[in-house]
Coordinates of C-alpha atoms and ligand atoms in Angstrom, one line a residue:
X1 CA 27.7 66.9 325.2
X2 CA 24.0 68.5 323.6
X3 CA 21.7 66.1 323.2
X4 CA 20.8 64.5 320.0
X5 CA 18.1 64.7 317.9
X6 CA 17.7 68.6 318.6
X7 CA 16.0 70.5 315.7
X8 CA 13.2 67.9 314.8
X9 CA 10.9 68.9 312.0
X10 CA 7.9 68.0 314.1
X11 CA 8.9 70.6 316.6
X12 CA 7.9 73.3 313.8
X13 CA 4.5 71.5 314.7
X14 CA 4.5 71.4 318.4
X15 CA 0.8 73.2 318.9
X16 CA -0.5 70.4 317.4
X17 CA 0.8 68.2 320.0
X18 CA 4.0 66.1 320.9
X19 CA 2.3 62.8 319.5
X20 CA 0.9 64.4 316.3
X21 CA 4.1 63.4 314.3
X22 CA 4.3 60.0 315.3
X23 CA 0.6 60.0 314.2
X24 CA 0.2 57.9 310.8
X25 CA -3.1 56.6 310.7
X26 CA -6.3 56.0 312.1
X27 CA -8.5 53.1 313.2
X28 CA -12.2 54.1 312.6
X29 CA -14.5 52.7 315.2
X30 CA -16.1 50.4 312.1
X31 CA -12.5 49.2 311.0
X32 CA -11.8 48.2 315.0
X33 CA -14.9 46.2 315.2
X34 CA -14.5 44.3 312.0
X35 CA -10.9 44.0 313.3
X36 CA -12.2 42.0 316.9
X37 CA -15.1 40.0 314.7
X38 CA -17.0 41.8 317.3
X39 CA -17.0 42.3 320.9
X40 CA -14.9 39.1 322.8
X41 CA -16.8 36.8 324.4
X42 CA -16.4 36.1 327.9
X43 CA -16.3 38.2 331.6
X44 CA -15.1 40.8 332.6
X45 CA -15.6 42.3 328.9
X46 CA -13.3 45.3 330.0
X47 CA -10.8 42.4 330.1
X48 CA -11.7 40.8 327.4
X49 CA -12.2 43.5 325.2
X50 CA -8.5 45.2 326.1
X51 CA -7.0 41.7 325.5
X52 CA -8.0 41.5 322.0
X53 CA -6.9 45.3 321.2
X54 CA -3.4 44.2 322.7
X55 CA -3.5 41.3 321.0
X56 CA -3.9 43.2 317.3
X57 CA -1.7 46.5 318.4
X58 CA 1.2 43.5 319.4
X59 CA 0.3 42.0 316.1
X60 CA 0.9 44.6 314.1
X61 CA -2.5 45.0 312.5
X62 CA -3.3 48.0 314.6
X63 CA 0.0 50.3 313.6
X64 CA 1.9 51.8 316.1
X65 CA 1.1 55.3 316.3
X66 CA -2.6 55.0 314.8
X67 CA -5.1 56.8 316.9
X68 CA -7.8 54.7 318.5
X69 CA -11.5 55.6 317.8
X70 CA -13.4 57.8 320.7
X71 CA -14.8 55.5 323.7
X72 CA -18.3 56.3 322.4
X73 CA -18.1 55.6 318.9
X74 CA -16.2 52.4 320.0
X75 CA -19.1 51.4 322.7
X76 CA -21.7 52.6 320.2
X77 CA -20.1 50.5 317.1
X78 CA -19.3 47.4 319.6
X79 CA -22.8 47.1 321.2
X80 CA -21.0 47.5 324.5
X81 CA -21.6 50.0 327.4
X82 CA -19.3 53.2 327.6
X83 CA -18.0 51.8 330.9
X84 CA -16.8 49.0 329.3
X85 CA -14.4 50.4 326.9
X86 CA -13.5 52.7 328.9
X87 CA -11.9 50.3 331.7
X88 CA -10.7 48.6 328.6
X89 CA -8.6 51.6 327.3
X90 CA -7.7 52.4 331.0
X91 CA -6.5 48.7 331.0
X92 CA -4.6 49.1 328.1
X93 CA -3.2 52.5 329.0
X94 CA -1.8 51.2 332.5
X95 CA 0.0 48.5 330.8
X96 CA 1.7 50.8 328.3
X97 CA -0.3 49.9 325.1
X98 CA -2.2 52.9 324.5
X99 CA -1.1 56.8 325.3
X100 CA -3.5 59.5 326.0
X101 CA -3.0 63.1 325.9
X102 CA -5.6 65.5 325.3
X103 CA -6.4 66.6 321.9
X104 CA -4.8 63.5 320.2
X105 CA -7.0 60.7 321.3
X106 CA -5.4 57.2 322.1
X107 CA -2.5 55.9 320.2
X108 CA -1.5 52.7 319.9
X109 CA 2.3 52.2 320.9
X110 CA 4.0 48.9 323.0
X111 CA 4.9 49.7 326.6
X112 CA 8.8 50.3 326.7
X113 CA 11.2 49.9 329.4
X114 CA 11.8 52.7 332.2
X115 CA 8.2 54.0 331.4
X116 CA 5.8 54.7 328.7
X117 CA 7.0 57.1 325.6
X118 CA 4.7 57.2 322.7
X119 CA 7.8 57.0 320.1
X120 CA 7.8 53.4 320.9
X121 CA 8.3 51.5 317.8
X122 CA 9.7 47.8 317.6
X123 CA 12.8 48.2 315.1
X124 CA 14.5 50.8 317.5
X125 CA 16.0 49.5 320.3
X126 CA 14.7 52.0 323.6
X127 CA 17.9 54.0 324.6
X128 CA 18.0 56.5 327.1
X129 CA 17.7 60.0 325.8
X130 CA 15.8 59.1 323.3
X131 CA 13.4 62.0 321.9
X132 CA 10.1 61.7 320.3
X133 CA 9.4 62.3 316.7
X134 CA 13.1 59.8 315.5
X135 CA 12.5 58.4 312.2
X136 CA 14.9 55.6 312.8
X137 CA 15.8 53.8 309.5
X138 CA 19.4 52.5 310.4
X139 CA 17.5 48.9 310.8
X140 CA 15.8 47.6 307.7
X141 CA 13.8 45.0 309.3
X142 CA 10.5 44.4 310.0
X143 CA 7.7 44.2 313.0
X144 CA 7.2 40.8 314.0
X145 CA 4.1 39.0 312.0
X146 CA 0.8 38.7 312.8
X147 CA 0.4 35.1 314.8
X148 CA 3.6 35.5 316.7
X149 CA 2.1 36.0 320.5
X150 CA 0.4 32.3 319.7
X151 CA 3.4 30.6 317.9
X152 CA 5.1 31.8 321.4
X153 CA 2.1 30.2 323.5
X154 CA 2.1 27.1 321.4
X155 CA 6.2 27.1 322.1
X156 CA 5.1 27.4 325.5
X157 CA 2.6 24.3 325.9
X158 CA 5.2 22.1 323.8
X159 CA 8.1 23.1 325.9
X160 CA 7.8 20.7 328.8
X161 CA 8.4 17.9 326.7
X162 CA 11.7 18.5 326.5
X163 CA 12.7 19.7 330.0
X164 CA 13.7 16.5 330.7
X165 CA 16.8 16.8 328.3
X166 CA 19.8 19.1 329.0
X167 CA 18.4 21.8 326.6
X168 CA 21.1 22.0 324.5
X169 CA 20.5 21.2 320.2
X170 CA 24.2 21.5 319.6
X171 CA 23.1 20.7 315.8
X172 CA 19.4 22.1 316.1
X173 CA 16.4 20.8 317.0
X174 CA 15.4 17.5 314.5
X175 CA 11.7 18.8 314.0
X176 CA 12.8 22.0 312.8
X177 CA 15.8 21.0 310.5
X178 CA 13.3 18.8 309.2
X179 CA 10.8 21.8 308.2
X180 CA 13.7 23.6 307.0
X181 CA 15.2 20.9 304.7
X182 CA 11.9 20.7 303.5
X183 CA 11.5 24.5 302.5
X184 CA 14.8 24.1 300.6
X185 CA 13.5 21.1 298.8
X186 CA 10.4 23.5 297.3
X187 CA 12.6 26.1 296.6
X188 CA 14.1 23.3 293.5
X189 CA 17.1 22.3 296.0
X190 CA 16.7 18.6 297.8
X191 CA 18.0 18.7 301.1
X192 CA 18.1 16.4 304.4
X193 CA 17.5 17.1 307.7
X194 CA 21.1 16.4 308.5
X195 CA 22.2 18.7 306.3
X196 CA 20.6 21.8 308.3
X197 CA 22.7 23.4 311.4
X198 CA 20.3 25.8 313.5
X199 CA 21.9 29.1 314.4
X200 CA 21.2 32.4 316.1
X201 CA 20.9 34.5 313.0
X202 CA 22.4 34.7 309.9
X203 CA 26.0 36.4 310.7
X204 CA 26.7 34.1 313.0
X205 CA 25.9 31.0 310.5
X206 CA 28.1 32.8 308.0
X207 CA 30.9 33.2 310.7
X208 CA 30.6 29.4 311.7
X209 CA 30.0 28.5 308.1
X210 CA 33.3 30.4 306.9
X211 CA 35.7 29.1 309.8
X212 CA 34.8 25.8 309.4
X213 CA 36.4 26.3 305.8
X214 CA 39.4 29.2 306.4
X215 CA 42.2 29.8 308.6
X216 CA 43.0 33.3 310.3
X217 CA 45.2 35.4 308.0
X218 CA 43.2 33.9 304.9
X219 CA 41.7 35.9 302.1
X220 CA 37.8 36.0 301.7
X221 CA 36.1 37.7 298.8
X222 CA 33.0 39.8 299.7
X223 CA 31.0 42.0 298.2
X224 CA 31.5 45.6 298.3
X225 CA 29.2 47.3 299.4
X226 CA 27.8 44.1 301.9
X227 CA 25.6 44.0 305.2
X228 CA 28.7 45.7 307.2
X229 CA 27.7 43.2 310.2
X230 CA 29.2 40.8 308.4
X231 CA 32.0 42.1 307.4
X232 CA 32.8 43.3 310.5
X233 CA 32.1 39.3 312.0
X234 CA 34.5 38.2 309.2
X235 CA 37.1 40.6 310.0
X236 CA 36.7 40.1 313.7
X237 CA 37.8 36.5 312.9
X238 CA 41.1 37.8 311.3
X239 CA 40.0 37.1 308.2
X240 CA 41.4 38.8 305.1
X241 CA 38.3 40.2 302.9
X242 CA 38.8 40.8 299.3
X243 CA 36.3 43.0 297.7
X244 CA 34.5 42.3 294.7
X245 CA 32.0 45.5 293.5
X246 CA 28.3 45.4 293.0
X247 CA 26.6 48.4 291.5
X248 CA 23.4 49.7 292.0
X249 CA 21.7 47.6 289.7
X250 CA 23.9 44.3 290.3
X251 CA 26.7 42.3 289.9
X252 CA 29.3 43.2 286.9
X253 CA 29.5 39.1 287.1
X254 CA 32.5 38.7 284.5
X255 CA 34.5 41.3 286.5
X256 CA 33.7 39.3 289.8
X257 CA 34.5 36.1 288.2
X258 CA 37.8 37.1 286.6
X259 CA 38.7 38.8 290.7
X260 CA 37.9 34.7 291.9
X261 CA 39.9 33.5 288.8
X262 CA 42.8 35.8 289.7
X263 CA 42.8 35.4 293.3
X264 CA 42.0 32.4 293.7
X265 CA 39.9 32.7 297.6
X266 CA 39.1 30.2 299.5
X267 CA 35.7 31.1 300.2
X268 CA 33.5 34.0 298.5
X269 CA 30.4 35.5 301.2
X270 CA 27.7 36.3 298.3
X271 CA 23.9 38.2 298.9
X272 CA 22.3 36.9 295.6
X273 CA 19.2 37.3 296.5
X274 CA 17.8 40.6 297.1
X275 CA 21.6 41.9 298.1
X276 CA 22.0 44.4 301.6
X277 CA 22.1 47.1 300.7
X278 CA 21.6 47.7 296.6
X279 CA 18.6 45.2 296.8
X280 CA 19.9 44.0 293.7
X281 CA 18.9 40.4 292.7
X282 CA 21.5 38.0 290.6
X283 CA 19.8 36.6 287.3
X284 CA 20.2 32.7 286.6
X285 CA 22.7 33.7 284.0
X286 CA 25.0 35.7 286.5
X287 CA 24.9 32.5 289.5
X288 CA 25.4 30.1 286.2
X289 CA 29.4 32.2 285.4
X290 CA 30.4 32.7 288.8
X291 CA 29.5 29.2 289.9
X292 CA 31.7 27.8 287.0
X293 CA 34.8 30.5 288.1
X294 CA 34.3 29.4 291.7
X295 CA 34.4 25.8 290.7
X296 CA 37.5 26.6 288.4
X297 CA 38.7 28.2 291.7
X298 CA 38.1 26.3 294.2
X299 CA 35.9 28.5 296.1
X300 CA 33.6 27.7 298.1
X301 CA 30.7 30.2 297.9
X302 CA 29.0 30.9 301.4
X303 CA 25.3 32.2 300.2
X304 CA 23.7 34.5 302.8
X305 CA 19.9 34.0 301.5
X306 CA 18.6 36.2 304.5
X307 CA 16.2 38.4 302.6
X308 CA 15.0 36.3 299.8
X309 CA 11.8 35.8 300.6
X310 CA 10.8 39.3 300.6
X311 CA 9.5 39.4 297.1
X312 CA 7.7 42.7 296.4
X313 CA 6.7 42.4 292.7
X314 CA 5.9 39.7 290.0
X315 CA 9.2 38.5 289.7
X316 CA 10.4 34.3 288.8
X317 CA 12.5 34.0 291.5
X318 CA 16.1 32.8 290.1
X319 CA 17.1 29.2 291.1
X320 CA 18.9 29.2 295.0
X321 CA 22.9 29.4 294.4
X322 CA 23.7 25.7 295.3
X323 CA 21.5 24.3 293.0
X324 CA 24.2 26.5 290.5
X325 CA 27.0 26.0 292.5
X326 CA 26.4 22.3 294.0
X327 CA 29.3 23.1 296.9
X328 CA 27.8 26.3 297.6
X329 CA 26.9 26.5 301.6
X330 CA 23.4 28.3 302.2
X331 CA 22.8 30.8 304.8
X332 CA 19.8 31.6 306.1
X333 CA 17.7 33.3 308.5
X334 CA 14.4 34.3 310.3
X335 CA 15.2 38.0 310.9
X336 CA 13.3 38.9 308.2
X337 CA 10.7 36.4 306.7
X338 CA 9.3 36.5 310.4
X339 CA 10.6 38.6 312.9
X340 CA 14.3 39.9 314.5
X341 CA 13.4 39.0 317.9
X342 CA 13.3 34.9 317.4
X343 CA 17.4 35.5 316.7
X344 CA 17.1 32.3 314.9
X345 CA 18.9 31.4 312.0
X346 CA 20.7 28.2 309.8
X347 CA 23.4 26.7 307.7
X348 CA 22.4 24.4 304.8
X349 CA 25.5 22.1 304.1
X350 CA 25.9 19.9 300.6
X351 CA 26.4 17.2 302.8
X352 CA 25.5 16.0 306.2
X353 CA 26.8 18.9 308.5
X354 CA 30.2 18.1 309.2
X355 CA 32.8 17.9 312.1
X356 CA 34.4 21.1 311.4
X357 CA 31.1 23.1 311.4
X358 CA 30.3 21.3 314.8
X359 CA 34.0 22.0 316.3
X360 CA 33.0 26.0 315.2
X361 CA 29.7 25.9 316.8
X362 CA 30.7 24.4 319.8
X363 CA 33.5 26.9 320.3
X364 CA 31.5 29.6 320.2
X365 CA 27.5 29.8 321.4
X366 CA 27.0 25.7 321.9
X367 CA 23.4 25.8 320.4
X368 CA 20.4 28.0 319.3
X369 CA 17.9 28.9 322.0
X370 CA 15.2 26.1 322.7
X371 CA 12.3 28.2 323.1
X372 CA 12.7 30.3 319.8
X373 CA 13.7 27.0 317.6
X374 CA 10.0 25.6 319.3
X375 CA 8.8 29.4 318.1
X376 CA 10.2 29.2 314.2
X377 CA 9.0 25.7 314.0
X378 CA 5.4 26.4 314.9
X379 CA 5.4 29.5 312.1
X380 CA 6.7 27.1 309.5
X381 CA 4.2 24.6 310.2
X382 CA 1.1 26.9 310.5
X383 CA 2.5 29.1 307.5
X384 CA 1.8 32.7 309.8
X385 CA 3.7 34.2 307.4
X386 CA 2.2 33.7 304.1
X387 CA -1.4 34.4 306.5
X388 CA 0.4 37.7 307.3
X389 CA 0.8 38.7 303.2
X390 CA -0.4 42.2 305.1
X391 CA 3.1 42.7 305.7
X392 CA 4.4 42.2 302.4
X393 CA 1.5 44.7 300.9
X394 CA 2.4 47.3 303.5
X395 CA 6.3 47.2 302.5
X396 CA 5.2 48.0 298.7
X397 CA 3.2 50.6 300.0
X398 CA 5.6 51.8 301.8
X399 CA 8.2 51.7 299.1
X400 CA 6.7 53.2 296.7
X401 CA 6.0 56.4 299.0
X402 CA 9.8 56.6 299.1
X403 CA 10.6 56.0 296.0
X404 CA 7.4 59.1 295.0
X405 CA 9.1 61.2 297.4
X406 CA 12.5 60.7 296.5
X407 CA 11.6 61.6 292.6
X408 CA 9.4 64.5 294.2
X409 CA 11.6 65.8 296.7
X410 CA 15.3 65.2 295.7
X411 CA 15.1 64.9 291.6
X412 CA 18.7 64.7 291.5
X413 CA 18.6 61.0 293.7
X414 CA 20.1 58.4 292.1
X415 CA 18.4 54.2 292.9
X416 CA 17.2 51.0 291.0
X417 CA 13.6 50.6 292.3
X418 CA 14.1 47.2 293.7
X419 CA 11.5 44.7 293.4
X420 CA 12.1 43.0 296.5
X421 CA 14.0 43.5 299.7
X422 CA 13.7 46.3 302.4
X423 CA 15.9 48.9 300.9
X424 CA 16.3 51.5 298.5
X425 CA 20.3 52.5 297.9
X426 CA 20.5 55.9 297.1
X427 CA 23.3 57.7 295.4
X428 CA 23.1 61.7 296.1
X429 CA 26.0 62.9 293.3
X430 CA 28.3 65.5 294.4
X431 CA 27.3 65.0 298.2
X432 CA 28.8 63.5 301.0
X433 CA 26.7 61.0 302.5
X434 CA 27.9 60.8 305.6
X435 CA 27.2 64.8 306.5
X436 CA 23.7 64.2 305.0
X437 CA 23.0 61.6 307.7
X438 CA 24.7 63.8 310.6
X439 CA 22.0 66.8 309.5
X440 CA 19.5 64.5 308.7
X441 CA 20.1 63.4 312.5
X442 CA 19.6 66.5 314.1
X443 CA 16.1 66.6 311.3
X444 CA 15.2 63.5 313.5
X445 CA 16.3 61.0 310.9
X446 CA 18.6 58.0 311.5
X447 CA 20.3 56.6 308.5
X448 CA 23.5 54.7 307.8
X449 CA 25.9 56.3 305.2
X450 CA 26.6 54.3 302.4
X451 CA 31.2 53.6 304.0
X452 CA 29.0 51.8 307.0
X453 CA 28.7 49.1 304.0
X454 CA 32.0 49.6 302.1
X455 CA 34.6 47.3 302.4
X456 CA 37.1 49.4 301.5
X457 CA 36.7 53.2 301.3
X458 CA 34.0 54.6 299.2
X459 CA 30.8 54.7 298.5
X460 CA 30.5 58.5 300.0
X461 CA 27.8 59.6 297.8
X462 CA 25.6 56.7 298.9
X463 CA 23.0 56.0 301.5
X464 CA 20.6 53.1 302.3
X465 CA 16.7 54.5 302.8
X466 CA 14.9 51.1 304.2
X467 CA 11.4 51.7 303.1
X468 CA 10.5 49.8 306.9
X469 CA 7.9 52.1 308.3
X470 CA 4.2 53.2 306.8
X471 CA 3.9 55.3 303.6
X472 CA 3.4 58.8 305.9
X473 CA 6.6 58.0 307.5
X474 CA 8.6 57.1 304.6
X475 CA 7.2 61.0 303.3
X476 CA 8.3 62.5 306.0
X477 CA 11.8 60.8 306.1
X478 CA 12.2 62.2 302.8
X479 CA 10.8 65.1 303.3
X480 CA 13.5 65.4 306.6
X481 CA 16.7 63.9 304.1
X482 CA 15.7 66.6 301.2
X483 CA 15.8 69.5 304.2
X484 CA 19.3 67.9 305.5
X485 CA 20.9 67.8 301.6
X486 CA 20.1 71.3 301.6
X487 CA 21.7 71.7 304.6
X488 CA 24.7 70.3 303.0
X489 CA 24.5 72.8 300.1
X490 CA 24.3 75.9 301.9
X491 CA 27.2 74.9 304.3
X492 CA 25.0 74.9 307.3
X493 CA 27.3 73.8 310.5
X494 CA 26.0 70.6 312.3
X495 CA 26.6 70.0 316.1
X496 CA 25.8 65.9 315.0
X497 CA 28.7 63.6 316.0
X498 CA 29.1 60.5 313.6
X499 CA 29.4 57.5 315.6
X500 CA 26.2 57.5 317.3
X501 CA 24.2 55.0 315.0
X502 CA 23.8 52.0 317.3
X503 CA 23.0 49.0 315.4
X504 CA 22.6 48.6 311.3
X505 CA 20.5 45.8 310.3
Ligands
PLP1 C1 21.9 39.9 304.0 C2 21.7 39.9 305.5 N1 22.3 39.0 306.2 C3 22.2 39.0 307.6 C4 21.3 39.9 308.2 C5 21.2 39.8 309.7 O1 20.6 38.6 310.0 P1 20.5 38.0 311.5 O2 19.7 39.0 312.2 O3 19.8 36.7 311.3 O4 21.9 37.8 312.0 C6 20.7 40.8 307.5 C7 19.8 41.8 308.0 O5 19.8 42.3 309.1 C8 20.8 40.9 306.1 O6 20.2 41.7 305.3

């Protein structure tokens, strides 16, 4: 079988050299030494000096891809002698944080297993065969918050304490079901520790959530589109799944509530806030009616609140579902208010978490991980992630560079600017989605089609852009998706293979 990823745009730019198109930025010798305060204290200041660049290219606040300033300018703007940053960049470059080549200068990039590659990025998981130059969007999620090496450390020091135990939180971990009942009561919804299950991510807290409440065989309604992970979970349970449409801009909530009225479903899996993949967000008005046709119904709504903290513009956030819909159990997450990689998630219960919910998690992964609960905790308490506002800045950046492009570059694109989330769901009319992603793939673009998120079928004219990597990027994706649409029109044959996207998140 050929290879993937054959005819990348940035191939048309090769002279300029391999890295160039993984180049988005630069770090000015002036911006690097505001960025260390200076040059580290302490000896070797090679050491020293290399630690605190890893530190901030781990971080995030040195982009992957951004070219380093010259050793000189850097020695000359630090104070320090050439030698010094020189064995620091040498450091670096050993342990697979900076590549070289000749004509490019030092990027920034995280080392990667089986070798260095400067296409390195942290939403893609490394996969052999991988070419350089992927724009991979099939994960909307993003790099892990600036803090996050220390929260670990802190995790670290903490840890012994509880060696002494068997390491299993069957419920969670008291300290942090305490922080989290208390971020639920701020949000307007008073909650008690007991009341909080820890998980390992959101899908699984809606799978344990929804089996402690439904038998095999059992119909559940869903929205259509919805994260497909999900749905898949739900189905993989035998569950039933019942769609129930959301639109680009939202919910059609008398339609969904006359579909619970009618049918009647046990449980209804619901993304108010910030929905995967439309972005949509449900007004106070819209929770208000379907709360009162679930109650008349006696459905239990499951609430996966994954994303809802990723507000991008001036927006009063609508009250959490179960303060609407007082039986309503809440869903939540770390993947994306701090970072993927802490696989750390949780169940909010109206009442202390019961036996049911126990019997579920205990038949299936027996606890959360220790380490990452200690992690979570230690972000919560120090607030990293309101510290790291960066992140949130950078993502409406990087928006609205997508959402410029798409208006420049394909005027015919369909969306609802969202204003928060990590997506942008875009309808291409008259076009099959699915063969712009397979030509988009061979451009060097990685995109789920909008059936990835269908319940049923449909949804062929739509496709989910996560605006996840810098403004440049986001350009060039577009730039890549408007040459694959025209590949479409002109009936250009593609040797792409669907079935190759790994992982949508
Ligand atoms: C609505 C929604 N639920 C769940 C997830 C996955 O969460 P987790 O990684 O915690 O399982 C995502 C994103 O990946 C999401 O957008």
């Amino acid at each position: 079988m050929p290879p993937p990823f054959r005819q990348l745009d940035c191939n048309s730019r090769a002279n300029r050299g391999r890295l160039a198109c993984m180049i988005t930025a630069t770090v000015s010798a002036a911006r690097l030494t505001a960025l260390l305060d200076g040059l580290p204290a302490g000896r070797p200041a090679y050491a020293r000096l290399a630690e605190a660049v890893r530190s901030l290219i781990v971080d995030g606040r040195i982009e992957l891809g951004a070219r380093l300033p010259s050793e000189r300018d850097l020695a000359e703007a630090l104070g320090a002698s050439r030698t010094t940053v020189t064995r620091a960049y040498d450091l670096l470059r050993e342990r697979g944080f900076l590549a070289s080549r000749r004509g490019s200068g030092s990027v920034a990039m995280l080392p990667v297993p089986g070798g260095a590659s400067p296409s390195a990025g942290i939403l893609r998981p490394y996969e052999e065969g991988d070419d350089e130059g992927i724009i991979d969007l099939t994960c909307a999620a993003l790099r892990a918050p600036v803090g996050i090496e220390d929260a670990y450390q802190t995790a670290l020091e903490v840890l012994p304490r509880y060696l002494a135990g068997a390491g299993y939180t069957t419920v969670g971990l008291p300290e942090l079901r305490a922080a989290l009942a208390e971020q639920y009561a701020a949000r307007g919804l008073a909650t008690n520790p007991d009341q909080i299950l820890i998980t390992s991510g959101a899908v699984i807290a809606t799978l344990l959530a929804v089996r402690s409440l439904v038998q095999p065989g059992q119909r559940v309604l869903i929205e259509d589109p919805t994260f497909p992970n999900t749905a898949a979970a739900l189905r993989s349970a035998g569950l039933r799944l019942t769609p129930a449409p959301v639109e680009p801009r939202g919910w059609d909530v008398d339609h969904v509530a006359s579909v619970i009225r009618r049918g009647r479903p046990s449980v209804a899996v619901l993304i108010p806030d910030f929905h995967n993949p439309t972005g949509a967000l449900m007004s106070d008005a819209d929770r208000h009616v379907l709360a009162e046709a679930m109650a008349s119904a006696s459905t239990t709504a499951v609430v996966d609140e994954t994303v809802c903290s990723i507000v991008l513009d001036p927006v009063a956030m609508p009250a959490p579902m179960g303060a609407h819909a007082p039986s309503a159990i809440s869903v939540g997450s770390s993947s994306k208010s701090h970072w993927g990689g802490l696989r750390t998630g949780w169940i909010r219960t109206p009442g202390p978490v019961g036996d049911a919910l126990i019997a579920q998690r205990v038949a299936g992964d027996g606890g959360a991980a220790l380490l990452e609960q200690l992690v979570l905790l230690h972000l919560l308490r120090t607030d990293r992630v309101d510290a790291d506002r960066g992140r949130l800045a950078d993502l409406r950046l990087a928006r609205d560079a997508a959402v410029a492009a798409l208006r420049d570059r394909l005027p015919d694109a369909r969306f609802v600017v969202p204003v928060g989330g990590l997506s942008l769901w875009v309808e291409l009319p008259g076009l099959s989605a699915g063969d712009v992603a397979l030509h988009a793939r061979e451009r060097g673009l990685l995109l789920a089609a909008g059936p990835w998120f269908a319940i049923g079928r449909g949804l062929g004219s739509f496709l989910r852009l996560p605006y996840v990597r810098p403004p440049a990027v986001m350009a060039d994706a577009v730039a890549r998706l408007a040459g694959a649409v025209e590949d479409v029109r002109r009936g250009a044959p593609t040797s792409a293979r669907p079935g190759l996207t790994p992982l949508v998140a």
